[in-house]
Amino acid sequence: MSHYLYAIFGNPVSHSKSPLMHNYAFKGLGFNGCYNRYRLEEGNRLKEIFFTLKLKGINITVPHKEAAFAACDKLDDFARKVGAVNTIVEREGKLYGYNTDAPGFLKAISELEGKRVLFLGAGGTAQSTAVILKEAGYDVSVLNRSAGRLAKFEEEGFKTATFETFTPQRYDLVVNMTSAGLEDESLPAPQALLDAVIPQANACVDVIYGKETSFLKLAKTYGKPTKDGSDMLLYQGIIAFEHFTDYKYTFDEIKPHMQKAFL
Ligand code: NDP
């Protein structure tokens, strides 16, 4: 059996859990693969480096998801629609691109009750996840501190507001889609706005993982169930692994092995 090489490309990339996740799954399932990390400085060299390293597949993280999109020969429909690729697989010399972040998030949020969702933040992750949630029948509103990134959401028919124009309503789920709280204790929106929406929500979700953010701490003071970004990370990894191994294993077969990276 051939030995297949995989990697995560990003900058920075040293913190990534992906090598641990995928190597646990390769080992547990007896698949002859090995997964490493590669700090990619220039996004436009992604394709050249992919082939130089003789890789079978990669995940791509910040800031190269748009460069990964541009490097692909073939894109699945959803990746084409959102313009961001986080998973590439090589087949017969061609690069196939997928976005597994958004379906990973959809799977994570579908474990919670309710379809009316408020996104705090309007960056790349909010963009792809809003589209997949809408397709799955969710009603997504987007609140961002500045107006610039909201235009694209408005074009796609989402309700949008900045902190200045926001009128609080009842949402089932409030989601931190920003990087606020990642490296500091800041909240994703002024506390007065959060105090107006959290008490009425069923649960609060954060895409940040590996720490309890100030946002989730605040949600807990209201007695709300919370979910951090670990499930999204796990599920996007499982879906990427399905692509990497050409659908040899099901989601449920991969999950218990990859989950070990979170213990
Ligand atoms: P982007 O840089 O594309 O967007 C950042 C967003 O956060 C913008 O809307 C920005 O607002 C807002 N923002 C940043 N800082 C603050 C702040 N202090 N207060 C309020 N708003 C702020 O980021 P991404 O979409 O790529 O990533 C967002 C988050 O998702 C990150 O924390 C990342 O770690 C996480 N993530 C988690 C994954 C997982 O598997 N769990 C997968 C992918 C991402 P503005 O437009 O005003 O600048």
Coordinates of C-alpha atoms and ligand atoms in Angstrom, one line a residue:
M1 CA 0.0 0.0 0.0
S2 CA 1.4 3.5 -0.9
H3 CA 2.3 5.9 1.8
Y4 CA 0.3 9.2 1.5
L5 CA 1.6 12.5 2.8
Y6 CA -0.7 15.3 4.1
A7 CA -0.1 18.7 5.8
I8 CA -1.6 21.8 7.1
F9 CA -0.5 25.1 5.4
G10 CA -0.8 28.3 7.3
N11 CA 1.0 31.2 8.9
P12 CA 1.2 30.8 11.9
V13 CA 0.7 27.0 11.9
S14 CA 2.6 25.9 15.0
H15 CA -0.6 25.9 17.2
S16 CA -2.7 23.7 14.8
K17 CA -4.3 20.6 16.2
S18 CA -4.8 19.2 12.7
P19 CA -1.6 17.0 12.6
L20 CA -2.7 15.3 15.8
M21 CA -6.3 14.9 14.7
H22 CA -5.4 13.3 11.3
N23 CA -2.6 11.2 12.6
Y24 CA -4.8 9.7 15.3
A25 CA -7.3 8.8 12.6
F26 CA -4.7 7.4 10.2
K27 CA -3.4 5.2 13.0
G28 CA -6.7 4.1 14.3
L29 CA -8.2 3.2 10.9
G30 CA -5.0 1.6 9.7
F31 CA -4.6 4.0 6.7
N32 CA -1.0 4.5 5.5
G33 CA -0.9 8.3 5.9
C34 CA 1.2 10.8 7.7
Y35 CA 0.3 14.5 8.4
N36 CA 2.7 17.4 9.0
R37 CA 2.6 21.1 9.3
Y38 CA 4.1 23.7 6.9
R39 CA 4.4 27.4 7.5
L40 CA 3.5 29.0 4.2
E41 CA 4.6 32.6 3.8
E42 CA 3.6 33.3 0.2
G43 CA 0.1 32.1 -0.7
N44 CA 0.9 32.3 -4.4
R45 CA 3.5 29.5 -4.0
L46 CA 1.0 27.0 -2.5
K47 CA 0.6 24.9 -5.6
E48 CA 4.4 24.7 -6.3
I49 CA 5.2 23.7 -2.7
F50 CA 2.3 21.2 -2.7
F51 CA 3.9 19.3 -5.6
T52 CA 7.5 19.7 -4.4
L53 CA 6.6 18.1 -1.1
K54 CA 4.8 15.3 -3.0
L55 CA 1.6 15.7 -0.9
K56 CA -1.7 13.9 -1.4
G57 CA -3.8 16.5 0.5
I58 CA -3.6 19.6 2.6
N59 CA -5.7 21.7 4.9
I60 CA -5.3 25.4 4.6
T61 CA -5.7 27.9 7.5
V62 CA -5.3 31.7 8.0
P63 CA -4.3 33.6 5.8
H64 CA -4.3 31.4 2.8
K65 CA -7.9 30.2 2.2
E66 CA -8.4 32.5 -0.8
A67 CA -5.0 31.6 -2.2
A68 CA -6.0 27.9 -1.9
F69 CA -9.2 28.7 -3.8
A70 CA -7.1 30.2 -6.6
A71 CA -4.7 27.3 -6.7
C72 CA -7.3 24.6 -7.4
D73 CA -8.0 23.0 -10.8
K74 CA -11.5 21.8 -9.7
L75 CA -13.8 23.2 -7.0
D76 CA -16.8 21.7 -5.4
D77 CA -20.0 23.8 -5.8
F78 CA -20.0 25.1 -2.2
A79 CA -16.3 26.1 -2.2
R80 CA -16.9 27.9 -5.6
K81 CA -19.8 29.8 -4.1
V82 CA -18.0 31.0 -1.0
G83 CA -14.6 31.6 -2.6
A84 CA -12.6 30.0 0.2
V85 CA -10.9 26.6 0.3
N86 CA -9.6 24.9 3.4
T87 CA -9.1 21.3 2.0
I88 CA -7.2 20.3 -1.2
V89 CA -6.8 16.7 -2.5
E90 CA -4.6 15.7 -5.4
R91 CA -6.0 13.3 -7.9
E92 CA -4.1 12.4 -11.1
G93 CA -2.1 15.6 -11.0
K94 CA -5.1 17.9 -10.4
L95 CA -5.9 19.8 -7.3
Y96 CA -9.5 19.4 -6.0
G97 CA -10.7 22.1 -3.6
Y98 CA -13.3 21.9 -0.8
N99 CA -14.6 24.0 2.1
T100 CA -15.1 21.9 5.2
D101 CA -15.2 24.7 7.8
A102 CA -18.8 25.6 6.9
P103 CA -20.3 22.0 6.9
G104 CA -18.3 21.4 10.1
F105 CA -19.9 24.4 11.8
L106 CA -23.4 23.4 10.4
K107 CA -23.0 20.0 12.0
A108 CA -21.9 21.5 15.3
I109 CA -24.7 24.0 15.5
S110 CA -27.4 21.5 14.4
E111 CA -26.8 19.8 17.8
L112 CA -28.5 22.9 19.4
E113 CA -32.1 23.9 19.4
G114 CA -33.4 26.7 17.1
K115 CA -32.9 28.2 13.7
R116 CA -32.9 32.0 14.4
V117 CA -29.2 32.9 14.6
L118 CA -27.3 36.1 15.4
F119 CA -23.7 36.2 14.1
L120 CA -21.4 38.6 15.9
G121 CA -18.8 39.2 13.2
A122 CA -18.6 39.3 9.4
G123 CA -15.2 37.9 8.4
G124 CA -14.4 34.9 6.2
T125 CA -15.7 32.3 8.5
A126 CA -19.0 34.1 9.0
Q127 CA -19.3 34.4 5.3
S128 CA -19.1 30.7 4.4
T129 CA -21.0 29.6 7.4
A130 CA -23.9 32.1 6.9
V131 CA -24.3 30.7 3.3
I132 CA -24.5 27.1 4.4
L133 CA -26.8 27.9 7.3
K134 CA -29.2 29.7 5.0
E135 CA -29.2 26.8 2.6
A136 CA -30.1 24.5 5.6
G137 CA -33.1 26.7 6.5
Y138 CA -31.6 28.9 9.2
D139 CA -32.5 32.6 9.5
V140 CA -29.1 34.4 10.0
S141 CA -28.7 38.0 11.1
V142 CA -25.2 39.5 11.0
L143 CA -23.9 42.2 13.5
N144 CA -20.5 43.6 13.0
R145 CA -18.6 46.5 14.6
S146 CA -17.9 48.1 11.2
A147 CA -20.0 48.4 8.0
G148 CA -17.4 47.5 5.4
R149 CA -17.7 43.7 5.5
L150 CA -21.6 43.8 5.7
A151 CA -22.2 44.8 2.1
K152 CA -21.5 41.2 0.8
F153 CA -24.0 39.8 3.3
E154 CA -26.6 42.4 2.3
E155 CA -26.2 41.4 -1.4
E156 CA -26.9 37.8 -0.3
G157 CA -30.1 38.7 1.5
F158 CA -29.0 38.6 5.1
K159 CA -30.2 41.1 7.7
T160 CA -27.2 43.1 8.9
A161 CA -26.4 45.8 11.4
T162 CA -23.5 47.6 13.0
F163 CA -23.3 48.3 16.7
E164 CA -24.8 51.7 16.0
T165 CA -27.8 50.5 13.9
F166 CA -28.7 47.3 15.7
T167 CA -32.2 46.7 17.2
P168 CA -32.1 43.7 19.4
Q169 CA -34.6 40.9 18.7
R170 CA -35.1 37.4 19.9
Y171 CA -32.5 34.9 18.6
D172 CA -32.3 31.2 19.4
L173 CA -28.5 31.1 19.1
V174 CA -25.9 33.9 19.5
V175 CA -22.6 33.0 17.9
N176 CA -19.2 34.7 18.2
M177 CA -17.7 34.6 14.7
T178 CA -15.1 37.2 15.5
S179 CA -11.5 36.8 16.7
A180 CA -12.3 38.9 19.8
G181 CA -11.3 36.9 22.8
L182 CA -8.8 34.8 20.9
E183 CA -5.7 36.4 22.4
D184 CA -7.3 38.8 24.9
E185 CA -10.4 39.0 27.1
S186 CA -12.4 41.3 24.9
L187 CA -16.1 40.8 24.1
P188 CA -17.2 40.6 20.4
A189 CA -19.7 43.5 20.9
P190 CA -20.5 46.1 23.6
Q191 CA -21.8 44.4 26.7
A192 CA -25.0 46.3 26.6
L193 CA -25.9 44.7 23.2
L194 CA -25.0 41.2 24.5
D195 CA -27.1 41.8 27.6
A196 CA -30.0 42.5 25.3
V197 CA -29.8 39.3 23.3
I198 CA -28.1 36.6 25.5
P199 CA -30.9 36.3 28.1
Q200 CA -33.5 35.4 25.4
A201 CA -31.3 32.9 23.6
N202 CA -31.4 29.1 23.9
A203 CA -27.6 28.8 23.8
C204 CA -24.4 30.7 22.9
V205 CA -21.7 29.4 20.6
D206 CA -18.1 30.5 20.0
V207 CA -15.9 29.5 17.0
I208 CA -12.8 30.1 19.2
Y209 CA -11.6 26.9 20.8
G210 CA -9.0 25.9 23.4
K211 CA -10.1 28.5 26.0
E212 CA -13.3 29.8 27.6
T213 CA -13.7 33.3 26.0
S214 CA -15.2 36.3 27.8
F215 CA -18.3 35.9 25.6
L216 CA -18.9 32.3 26.8
K217 CA -18.2 33.3 30.4
L218 CA -20.9 36.1 30.0
A219 CA -23.3 33.5 28.6
K220 CA -22.8 31.3 31.6
T221 CA -23.6 34.1 34.0
Y222 CA -27.1 34.0 32.4
G223 CA -27.2 30.2 32.8
K224 CA -27.1 29.6 29.1
P225 CA -25.7 26.4 27.6
T226 CA -22.5 27.1 25.6
K227 CA -20.5 25.4 22.9
D228 CA -16.9 26.5 21.9
G229 CA -15.2 25.9 18.5
S230 CA -13.9 22.4 19.3
D231 CA -16.8 20.6 17.6
M232 CA -16.5 22.8 14.5
L233 CA -12.8 22.0 14.4
L234 CA -13.3 18.3 14.9
Y235 CA -16.1 18.1 12.3
Q236 CA -14.3 20.1 9.6
G237 CA -11.4 17.7 10.2
I238 CA -13.5 14.6 9.8
I239 CA -15.1 15.9 6.6
A240 CA -11.6 16.8 5.3
F241 CA -10.4 13.2 6.2
E242 CA -13.3 11.8 4.1
H243 CA -12.0 13.7 1.1
F244 CA -8.3 12.9 1.8
T245 CA -9.1 9.1 1.9
D246 CA -11.5 9.3 -1.1
Y247 CA -14.5 8.5 1.0
K248 CA -13.2 5.1 2.2
Y249 CA -14.5 5.7 5.8
T250 CA -17.7 7.2 7.1
F251 CA -18.0 10.2 9.4
D252 CA -18.9 7.9 12.3
E253 CA -16.0 5.6 11.7
I254 CA -13.5 8.5 11.7
K255 CA -14.9 10.4 14.6
P256 CA -13.8 8.3 17.6
H257 CA -10.2 8.2 16.4
M258 CA -9.9 11.9 15.6
Q259 CA -11.7 12.8 18.8
K260 CA -8.7 11.5 20.8
A261 CA -6.8 14.7 19.8
F262 CA -9.2 16.6 22.1
L263 CA -8.7 14.5 25.3
Ligands
NDP1 P1 -11.5 37.5 9.8 O1 -10.2 38.2 10.1 O2 -11.9 37.2 8.4 O3 -12.7 38.4 10.5 C1 -12.7 38.8 11.8 C2 -14.0 39.4 12.2 O4 -13.9 39.7 13.6 C3 -14.4 40.7 11.5 O5 -15.9 40.7 11.4 C4 -14.0 41.8 12.5 O6 -14.7 43.0 12.5 C5 -14.2 41.1 13.8 N1 -13.4 41.5 15.0 C6 -12.1 41.2 15.1 N2 -11.7 41.7 16.4 C7 -12.8 42.2 16.9 C8 -13.1 42.9 18.2 N3 -12.1 43.1 19.1 N4 -14.3 43.3 18.5 C9 -15.3 43.1 17.6 N5 -15.2 42.5 16.4 C10 -13.9 42.1 16.1 O7 -11.5 36.2 10.7 P2 -12.0 34.7 10.4 O8 -13.4 34.8 9.9 O9 -11.0 34.0 9.5 O10 -12.0 34.0 11.8 C11 -12.9 34.4 12.8 C12 -12.7 33.4 14.0 O11 -13.1 32.1 13.6 C13 -11.3 33.4 14.6 O12 -11.4 33.5 16.0 C14 -10.9 32.0 14.2 O13 -9.9 31.5 15.1 C15 -12.2 31.2 14.2 N6 -12.2 30.0 13.4 C16 -12.5 28.8 14.1 C17 -12.5 27.6 13.3 C18 -12.8 26.3 14.1 O14 -12.6 25.2 13.5 N7 -13.3 26.3 15.3 C19 -12.3 27.5 11.9 C20 -12.0 28.8 11.3 C21 -12.0 30.0 12.1 P3 -14.3 44.2 11.4 O15 -14.9 43.8 10.1 O16 -14.9 45.4 12.1 O17 -12.8 44.2 11.4

